[in-house]
């Protein structure tokens, strides 16, 4: 035991044990979903505690790398696979909160699935483990493994409701597009390896060390490699022009599953992108920052323009997610001057989106495929609390003052302006105003249009807690943003 | 022309890999049968393996070979899930053409 450091991979271990535990409980103790909830909740709780512990340990004794090649003295000296730093610790905390909320929101779907529900829960935990692996990986091959662990589980999650048409279509499209993105990503890694002779982000034989020590008069292969890595990650966070799969997948998959797959991947892909670009390829900042800025601009334009035309709420949220991927890419650029802006945007957007999709599961059913915006008519009368929650989440995504979304956009745009991307900030501001249209339309439909039914959606205790928590975070961080910003300021990656 | 001019260097392998990768990518984007698209993805992953092995040999480091093992494991996992999804679609619709999969529309 002595020479294996468990803390750096503690969160992954907790989630994997939890996933296996859920399956074992389902096999041995029967199909009571309450038992699975206890195991999964314990795994997520332990994961959160481990992330906090990592934060504390890093604060006391500094960042560290783990799982490297051993030198003569028995200590890891090179090719480390995992970095333990506050970057990964905060990413873990955010992921655990998001996974927990998403699982609570989709629990009705787990119950409806019967005995297969346990597999769904286990897959979500496995996928979350892969996502965190992406955030903490100190090697591009490791990042690929994490990416695939997260993605392959998500393909299955998207197609989980195989009895309903649309779910299989969703899974197929996600699988083909996702595998394509993964292939692009790993080819990019191979080209980077060809150019620099390394896949490590840290240590004496890392990519950064090679680039610092060798002037590259002809960096063509390296630049193609960086570009393909960027494209692969942009695919996963559904940034334009690599977003075509997202609306179909979101619409076809069960709403409960969408809450997790839309937020978790974004958190992981954005954090991984920051680590790879800044730690691995900082010497080529001028080249990749321009590419990131272009993808960001295109995402914002395409996402905003197409979201306006949608009549299906999940498609609308998917296209709004494309626009938010653009804002997040601005945050990646802004990370040069302030990393807290990126974390703030990631955390608040993820929580708002999970909250919103939990409301959708309550109103339209957790297993529903397409959800028309019309189905929210008259919600203000039928269930004022749910309608108010929708208003909070939509205000936050639109960036209305008083919500966390406003502060997130403010800090990101300020930092991006300081990094020299004023044109991008102007574009993003214009798009934010245009975005008001489709966010406010949901609120108008919910409050000012009458519905044919008087049916009040039944809000169970679980979703009620999840929605309440998301509303509290959204409003709370909108009014007291320093609570998270001060915290996130320290969440730097190992250098 | 001497023999050393004709020696097959890592560059040739990388060029071949790039060609295979392009064929895979084009196949994926133009073919409409899910199985063929899937084969294209496998071709892309194998060209990645070829790049890793050739570069690893050239640089005299084991990292390339080890990376190849990881890519193969991941490809195998993808095959398992991908074939299962394709079979599930085929059982429901009796077709593996992605053009038939167009229920989701905005």
XYZ file of C-alpha atoms in Angstrom:
601
model
C 0.000 0.000 0.000
C 2.747 2.343 1.014
C 3.938 3.411 -2.377
C 0.551 4.045 -3.915
C -0.900 7.472 -3.231
C -4.644 7.029 -3.143
C -5.670 10.581 -2.449
C -5.017 11.926 -5.981
C -7.359 9.328 -7.464
C -9.622 9.053 -4.427
C -12.624 10.563 -6.147
C -12.389 8.154 -9.073
C -12.003 5.212 -6.701
C -15.035 6.314 -4.699
C -17.192 6.608 -7.810
C -16.038 3.293 -9.272
C -16.648 1.501 -5.978
C -20.036 3.198 -5.836
C -20.897 2.076 -9.380
C -19.943 -1.514 -8.676
C -21.710 -1.278 -5.328
C -24.965 -0.170 -6.947
C -24.835 -3.115 -9.347
C -24.010 -5.542 -6.526
C -26.823 -4.225 -4.379
C -29.212 -4.552 -7.304
C -28.157 -8.156 -7.842
C -28.139 -9.295 -4.251
C -30.754 -7.181 -2.488
C -33.355 -6.732 -5.183
C -34.847 -3.840 -7.045
C -35.606 -1.325 -4.329
C -34.307 1.898 -5.829
C -33.952 3.297 -2.305
C -30.962 1.022 -1.703
C -29.277 2.187 -4.881
C -29.867 5.779 -3.873
C -28.072 5.186 -0.576
C -25.037 3.626 -2.280
C -24.848 6.193 -5.080
C -25.404 9.064 -2.667
C -22.679 7.723 -0.387
C -20.246 7.443 -3.325
C -20.960 10.994 -4.435
C -20.731 12.272 -0.871
C -17.426 10.509 -0.301
C -16.220 11.885 -3.629
C -17.073 15.397 -2.507
C -15.343 14.923 0.828
C -12.241 13.581 -0.920
C -12.204 16.643 -3.173
C -12.370 18.880 -0.099
C -9.596 16.818 1.489
C -7.471 17.231 -1.652
C -8.062 20.981 -1.464
C -6.902 21.062 2.153
C -3.858 18.845 1.556
C -2.805 20.887 -1.465
C -3.217 24.040 0.593
C -0.927 22.633 3.278
C 1.746 20.850 1.301
C 1.420 22.119 -2.250
C 0.403 20.479 -5.473
C 1.764 17.098 -6.375
C 1.934 14.655 -9.249
C 1.278 10.971 -8.886
C 1.689 7.689 -10.757
C 4.883 8.372 -12.609
C 7.795 6.301 -13.781
C 9.996 5.437 -10.832
C 13.607 6.494 -10.587
C 16.442 4.639 -8.868
C 15.416 6.018 -5.465
C 11.917 4.563 -5.806
C 10.258 7.942 -6.176
C 8.151 8.979 -9.128
C 10.292 11.154 -11.352
C 8.691 11.468 -14.769
C 5.659 10.801 -16.911
C 3.236 11.368 -14.074
C -0.334 10.499 -14.962
C -2.361 12.405 -12.383
C -2.001 15.884 -10.941
C -3.409 16.680 -7.536
C -4.059 20.409 -7.308
C -6.817 22.785 -6.326
C -7.824 22.903 -9.982
C -8.805 19.257 -9.902
C -10.217 19.515 -6.398
C -12.609 22.338 -7.268
C -13.519 20.542 -10.506
C -14.330 17.480 -8.433
C -16.530 19.448 -6.043
C -18.465 21.055 -8.892
C -18.831 17.714 -10.668
C -20.086 15.991 -7.537
C -22.697 18.689 -6.931
C -23.832 18.493 -10.551
C -23.956 14.687 -10.580
C -25.848 14.647 -7.304
C -28.434 17.157 -8.520
C -28.788 15.413 -11.874
C -29.310 12.029 -10.227
C -31.958 13.444 -7.913
C -33.663 15.031 -10.901
C -33.623 11.811 -12.897
C -34.578 9.522 -10.034
C -38.135 9.145 -11.309
C -36.661 7.784 -14.531
C -34.522 5.350 -12.533
C -37.662 4.103 -10.779
C -39.569 3.755 -14.062
C -36.748 1.681 -15.506
C -37.296 -1.021 -12.904
C -34.381 -3.373 -12.428
C -32.419 -1.686 -15.241
C -32.377 1.504 -13.178
C -29.345 0.291 -11.268
C -27.368 0.084 -14.502
C -28.349 3.646 -15.301
C -27.100 4.874 -11.930
C -23.884 2.874 -12.257
C -23.227 4.268 -15.727
C -23.700 7.816 -14.500
C -21.179 7.228 -11.715
C -18.689 5.644 -14.145
C -19.103 8.515 -16.550
C -18.552 11.037 -13.768
C -15.352 9.220 -12.812
C -14.149 9.572 -16.398
C -14.999 13.252 -16.395
C -12.974 13.922 -13.285
C -10.128 11.906 -14.756
C -10.159 14.344 -17.668
C -9.757 17.268 -15.274
C -6.862 15.803 -13.282
C -4.970 14.009 -16.049
C -1.334 15.039 -16.396
C -0.820 13.137 -19.625
C -2.671 13.346 -22.932
C -3.129 9.568 -23.139
C -4.654 9.666 -19.661
C -6.916 12.471 -20.810
C -8.014 10.305 -23.726
C -8.844 7.422 -21.398
C -10.899 9.744 -19.192
C -12.638 11.226 -22.208
C -13.589 7.795 -23.472
C -14.655 6.506 -20.056
C -17.000 9.478 -19.820
C -18.205 9.279 -23.420
C -18.779 5.550 -23.814
C -20.915 5.517 -20.692
C -22.834 8.530 -22.030
C -23.618 6.802 -25.348
C -25.376 4.081 -23.395
C -27.106 6.587 -21.124
C -28.446 8.448 -24.190
C -29.951 5.257 -25.576
C -31.136 3.882 -22.289
C -34.880 4.167 -22.973
C -34.688 1.670 -25.791
C -38.439 1.101 -25.701
C -39.096 4.598 -26.951
C -38.423 5.665 -30.507
C -35.959 8.466 -30.610
C -33.808 7.227 -27.782
C -31.999 4.757 -30.044
C -31.635 7.435 -32.693
C -30.176 9.707 -30.051
C -27.665 7.057 -28.974
C -26.616 6.232 -32.526
C -25.983 9.842 -33.478
C -24.165 10.527 -30.233
C -22.053 7.424 -30.673
C -21.027 8.098 -34.285
C -20.291 11.780 -33.737
C -18.655 11.207 -30.360
C -16.383 8.453 -31.668
C -15.409 10.678 -34.580
C -14.468 13.414 -32.119
C -12.487 10.952 -30.008
C -10.609 9.733 -33.089
C -9.754 13.327 -34.019
C -8.595 13.972 -30.479
C -6.300 10.967 -30.243
C -4.873 11.630 -33.704
C -4.071 15.106 -32.463
C -2.269 13.528 -29.498
C -0.358 11.256 -31.879
C 0.763 14.237 -33.959
C 1.811 16.156 -30.856
C 3.773 13.080 -29.818
C 5.391 12.999 -33.253
C 6.359 16.662 -33.021
C 7.553 16.788 -29.420
C 8.272 13.183 -28.484
C 6.091 13.410 -25.415
C 2.503 13.113 -24.262
C 3.178 14.393 -20.737
C 1.975 17.764 -19.567
C 4.358 17.877 -16.586
C 7.813 16.784 -15.633
C 11.256 16.864 -17.192
C 10.149 15.107 -20.377
C 6.961 17.067 -20.911
C 5.658 18.762 -24.013
C 6.155 22.164 -22.429
C 9.788 21.404 -21.548
C 10.462 20.274 -25.099
C 8.873 23.375 -26.572
C 10.782 25.618 -24.165
C 14.083 23.979 -25.062
C 13.648 23.635 -28.813
C 12.778 26.439 -31.181
C 10.371 25.048 -33.734
C 10.995 26.741 -37.057
C 8.436 24.548 -38.763
C 5.691 23.647 -36.295
C 3.145 22.430 -38.865
C 2.563 18.951 -37.432
C 2.404 20.312 -33.902
C -0.154 22.951 -34.861
C -2.335 20.388 -36.634
C -2.086 18.240 -33.522
C -3.123 21.078 -31.225
C -5.950 21.904 -33.616
C -7.276 18.339 -33.614
C -7.113 18.177 -29.804
C -9.072 21.435 -29.700
C -11.652 20.110 -32.145
C -12.078 16.909 -30.164
C -12.745 18.802 -26.930
C -14.962 21.351 -28.718
C -17.069 18.454 -30.011
C -17.605 17.206 -26.474
C -18.689 20.613 -25.187
C -20.889 21.057 -28.309
C -19.249 24.221 -29.604
C -20.067 25.283 -33.160
C -19.348 24.084 -35.847
C -19.147 20.765 -34.007
C -22.537 20.966 -32.331
C -24.914 19.220 -34.759
C -25.304 16.167 -32.575
C -26.354 18.044 -29.449
C -29.955 19.050 -30.283
C -30.880 15.593 -31.581
C -29.243 13.841 -28.655
C -30.819 16.109 -26.051
C -34.237 15.828 -27.637
C -34.161 12.069 -28.048
C -32.654 11.049 -24.717
C -34.711 10.995 -21.532
C -34.741 14.372 -19.799
C -33.277 12.891 -16.643
C -30.251 11.694 -18.610
C -29.828 15.014 -20.418
C -29.346 16.908 -17.164
C -26.177 14.956 -16.511
C -24.789 14.612 -20.019
C -25.221 18.268 -20.933
C -23.518 19.694 -17.858
C -20.921 17.158 -16.770
C -19.177 16.926 -20.129
C -19.010 20.705 -20.417
C -17.378 21.051 -17.010
C -14.843 18.329 -17.787
C -14.050 19.408 -21.345
C -13.586 23.083 -20.465
C -11.367 22.328 -17.471
C -9.326 19.806 -19.467
C -8.965 22.298 -22.295
C -7.590 24.951 -19.933
C -5.045 22.557 -18.475
C -3.890 21.192 -21.830
C -3.660 24.515 -23.622
C -2.029 26.528 -20.844
C 0.243 23.866 -19.380
C 1.042 21.943 -22.540
C 1.098 24.478 -25.310
C 1.563 27.890 -23.724
C 4.399 28.706 -26.148
C 1.863 28.618 -28.939
C -0.666 30.843 -27.174
C -0.942 33.209 -30.138
C -1.898 30.371 -32.456
C -4.416 28.473 -30.369
C -5.984 31.532 -28.774
C -7.030 32.713 -32.235
C -8.568 29.312 -33.020
C -10.391 29.242 -29.673
C -11.653 32.793 -30.252
C -13.020 31.863 -33.677
C -14.789 28.753 -32.364
C -16.186 30.867 -29.518
C -17.490 33.549 -31.868
C -19.075 31.004 -34.182
C -20.662 29.123 -31.260
C -22.187 32.271 -29.858
C -23.581 33.351 -33.235
C -24.900 29.947 -34.308
C -26.244 29.010 -30.888
C -28.099 32.271 -30.374
C -29.471 32.484 -33.907
C -30.819 28.928 -33.975
C -32.130 28.860 -30.404
C -34.589 31.611 -31.324
C -36.322 29.381 -33.882
C -36.869 26.340 -31.660
C -40.280 25.149 -30.523
C -38.930 22.267 -28.461
C -37.584 23.226 -25.056
C -34.792 20.643 -25.024
C -33.613 21.688 -28.477
C -33.745 25.293 -27.337
C -31.615 24.433 -24.312
C -29.226 22.510 -26.574
C -28.704 25.507 -28.847
C -28.467 27.801 -25.855
C -25.853 25.326 -24.645
C -23.947 25.912 -27.893
C -23.984 29.641 -27.204
C -22.869 28.992 -23.620
C -20.058 26.795 -24.948
C -18.966 29.914 -26.806
C -19.067 31.970 -23.597
C -17.118 29.210 -21.852
C -14.474 29.320 -24.576
C -14.191 33.047 -23.928
C -13.650 32.056 -20.313
C -10.882 29.701 -21.472
C -9.185 32.671 -23.144
C -9.849 34.822 -20.102
C -8.236 32.182 -17.893
C -4.939 33.796 -18.825
C -5.720 36.678 -16.484
C -8.278 35.124 -14.167
C -9.125 31.509 -13.701
C -11.845 32.291 -11.166
C -14.016 33.738 -13.944
C -13.947 30.406 -15.762
C -14.779 28.394 -12.652
C -17.565 30.783 -11.717
C -19.114 30.563 -15.169
C -18.807 26.771 -15.283
C -20.261 26.200 -11.843
C -23.170 28.613 -12.118
C -24.154 27.604 -15.648
C -24.022 23.919 -14.748
C -26.170 24.401 -11.659
C -28.717 26.571 -13.500
C -28.983 24.081 -16.348
C -29.372 21.091 -14.061
C -32.035 22.986 -12.114
C -33.869 23.906 -15.301
C -33.820 20.349 -16.608
C -35.035 19.082 -13.245
C -38.035 21.398 -13.618
C -38.559 19.915 -17.079
C -38.512 16.386 -15.649
C -41.201 17.418 -13.167
C -43.440 19.123 -15.730
C -43.011 16.786 -18.703
C -41.847 13.536 -17.107
C -38.321 12.249 -16.533
C -38.471 9.773 -19.422
C -39.936 12.207 -21.945
C -38.216 12.692 -25.283
C -39.329 15.861 -27.099
C -40.764 18.513 -24.759
C -42.711 21.271 -26.453
C -42.410 24.754 -25.021
C -46.227 24.816 -25.194
C -46.377 22.251 -22.391
C -45.267 25.025 -20.024
C -48.325 27.161 -20.738
C -50.061 28.453 -17.691
C -47.494 26.969 -15.344
C -47.587 30.201 -13.382
C -51.153 29.389 -12.323
C -50.783 25.646 -12.103
C -47.617 25.667 -10.046
C -46.311 29.118 -9.121
C -43.214 27.743 -7.411
C -42.020 25.804 -10.450
C -42.726 28.762 -12.707
C -40.756 31.025 -10.382
C -37.864 28.562 -10.477
C -37.961 28.595 -14.286
C -37.880 32.391 -14.190
C -34.769 32.337 -11.983
C -32.933 29.856 -14.205
C -33.867 31.629 -17.426
C -32.877 35.019 -15.978
C -29.561 33.490 -14.951
C -28.840 31.991 -18.372
C -29.810 35.273 -20.019
C -27.572 37.190 -17.610
C -30.058 39.408 -15.765
C -28.557 41.233 -12.740
C -29.315 39.621 -9.412
C -28.610 36.135 -10.686
C -25.349 34.236 -10.876
C -25.457 34.281 -14.680
C -25.028 38.051 -14.689
C -21.955 37.981 -12.473
C -20.533 35.082 -14.497
C -20.813 36.992 -17.743
C -19.493 40.143 -16.081
C -16.318 38.543 -14.747
C -15.685 36.525 -17.901
C -16.148 39.469 -20.223
C -14.007 41.732 -18.057
C -11.204 39.183 -17.996
C -11.498 38.523 -21.735
C -11.280 42.246 -22.386
C -8.110 42.397 -20.296
C -6.683 39.510 -22.329
C -7.139 41.543 -25.483
C -10.289 40.069 -27.005
C -12.456 43.152 -27.061
C -14.091 42.260 -30.398
C -15.176 38.940 -28.931
C -16.617 40.650 -25.863
C -18.619 43.066 -28.009
C -19.972 40.182 -30.063
C -20.858 38.244 -26.926
C -22.660 41.241 -25.440
C -24.784 41.698 -28.564
C -25.584 37.973 -28.587
C -26.520 38.101 -24.891
C -29.094 40.772 -25.638
C -30.489 38.747 -28.534
C -30.546 35.720 -26.244
C -32.986 37.506 -23.955
C -35.653 36.812 -26.574
C -35.735 33.045 -26.241
C -35.071 32.920 -22.530
C -37.822 35.388 -21.747
C -40.208 33.607 -24.111
C -40.253 30.581 -21.796
C -41.156 32.878 -18.903
C -43.868 34.593 -20.971
C -45.342 31.231 -21.953
C -45.279 30.038 -18.354
C -46.788 33.137 -16.796
C -48.928 34.915 -19.379
C -50.467 32.211 -21.548
C -53.407 30.131 -20.453
C -53.291 26.377 -20.586
C -55.991 23.883 -21.520
C -55.339 21.771 -18.477
C -55.622 22.638 -14.844
C -53.323 19.784 -13.967
C -50.762 20.677 -11.331
C -47.411 18.941 -11.839
C -46.578 16.766 -8.880
C -43.283 17.779 -7.378
C -41.779 15.029 -5.278
C -39.467 15.759 -2.377
C -36.276 14.885 -4.245
C -36.745 17.208 -7.223
C -38.060 19.859 -4.856
C -34.804 19.777 -2.889
C -32.722 19.766 -6.100
C -34.620 22.680 -7.614
C -34.560 24.572 -4.342
C -30.822 24.092 -4.024
C -30.226 25.211 -7.606
C -32.385 28.307 -7.101
C -30.573 29.113 -3.868
C -27.177 28.791 -5.545
C -28.255 30.814 -8.567
C -29.670 33.677 -6.520
C -27.126 33.416 -3.717
C -24.096 33.600 -5.973
C -25.796 36.371 -7.913
C -25.991 38.485 -4.772
C -22.799 37.362 -3.027
C -20.517 36.230 -5.870
C -17.361 36.581 -3.787
C -18.345 33.434 -1.893
C -17.284 31.381 -4.896
C -14.929 33.827 -6.611
C -12.561 34.089 -3.639
C -12.574 30.340 -3.360
C -12.040 29.747 -7.080
C -9.185 32.225 -7.253
C -6.964 29.655 -5.569
C -8.014 26.819 -7.859
C -4.916 26.917 -10.021
C -3.498 23.917 -11.848
C -0.120 22.457 -10.962
C 2.514 24.342 -12.894
C 20.299 6.510 -55.728
C 21.583 4.590 -52.735
C 19.720 2.242 -50.460
C 19.538 4.817 -47.712
C 17.478 7.110 -49.934
C 14.965 4.309 -50.328
C 14.801 3.475 -46.615
C 11.317 3.647 -45.183
C 11.499 6.282 -42.465
C 8.943 7.250 -39.880
C 7.846 10.051 -42.177
C 6.552 7.544 -44.702
C 4.581 5.734 -42.041
C 3.132 9.007 -40.858
C 2.156 9.922 -44.401
C 0.453 6.563 -44.804
C -1.293 7.039 -41.478
C -2.456 10.500 -42.518
C -3.830 9.013 -45.733
C -5.647 6.236 -43.847
C -6.999 8.760 -41.379
C -8.315 10.931 -44.215
C -9.942 7.932 -45.896
C -11.617 7.084 -42.590
C -12.797 10.638 -41.998
C -14.149 10.983 -45.535
C -15.831 7.601 -45.279
C -17.481 8.591 -42.035
C -18.785 11.832 -43.481
C -20.019 10.466 -46.806
C -21.326 6.943 -46.146
C -24.786 6.540 -44.666
C -24.663 2.968 -43.411
C -23.952 2.911 -39.684
C -21.762 -0.183 -39.950
C -19.608 1.347 -42.667
C -19.352 4.591 -40.701
C -18.284 2.537 -37.742
C -15.614 0.784 -39.817
C -14.370 4.202 -40.876
C -13.922 5.185 -37.238
C -11.912 2.008 -36.648
C -9.738 2.880 -39.635
C -9.080 6.304 -38.131
C -8.103 4.763 -34.792
C -5.771 2.305 -36.514
C -4.035 5.093 -38.369
C -3.490 6.710 -34.971
C -1.882 3.450 -33.824
C 0.364 3.416 -36.848
C 1.493 6.969 -36.093
C 2.206 6.138 -32.464
C 4.203 3.010 -33.291
C 6.214 4.608 -36.088
C 7.074 7.697 -34.048
C 7.851 5.601 -30.977
C 10.268 3.480 -33.015
C 11.892 6.561 -34.502
C 12.338 8.288 -31.144
C 13.377 5.045 -29.426
C 10.829 5.462 -26.679
C 8.304 2.932 -25.445
C 5.663 5.587 -24.942
C 4.359 5.183 -28.479
C 3.859 1.441 -28.162
C 2.172 1.819 -24.793
C -0.147 4.486 -26.162
C -1.104 2.068 -28.928
C -2.177 -0.502 -26.358
C -4.419 2.052 -24.698
C -5.952 3.092 -28.007
C -6.653 -0.562 -28.827
C -8.352 -1.130 -25.492
C -10.504 1.947 -25.955
C -11.335 0.910 -29.518
C -12.442 -2.488 -28.264
C -14.704 -0.869 -25.684
C -16.134 1.370 -28.374
C -16.799 -1.639 -30.612
C -18.761 -3.320 -27.851
C -20.994 -0.344 -27.219
C -21.242 0.711 -30.853
C -22.310 -2.692 -32.160
C -24.852 -2.981 -29.364
C -26.353 0.372 -30.321
C -26.393 -0.522 -34.023
C -28.059 -3.872 -33.276
C -30.649 -2.150 -31.092
C -31.466 0.272 -33.898
C -31.540 -2.526 -36.465
C -33.930 -4.672 -34.435
C -36.382 -1.826 -34.154
C -36.195 -0.473 -37.679
C -34.694 -3.275 -39.799
C -32.204 -0.815 -41.257
C -28.780 0.466 -40.334
C -28.958 3.548 -42.549
C -28.588 6.789 -40.645
C -30.847 8.542 -43.159
C -33.777 6.614 -41.691
C -32.912 8.093 -38.315
C -34.378 11.523 -38.724
C -37.227 11.809 -36.256
C -35.569 14.565 -34.290
C -36.153 17.823 -36.056
C -36.145 21.396 -34.923
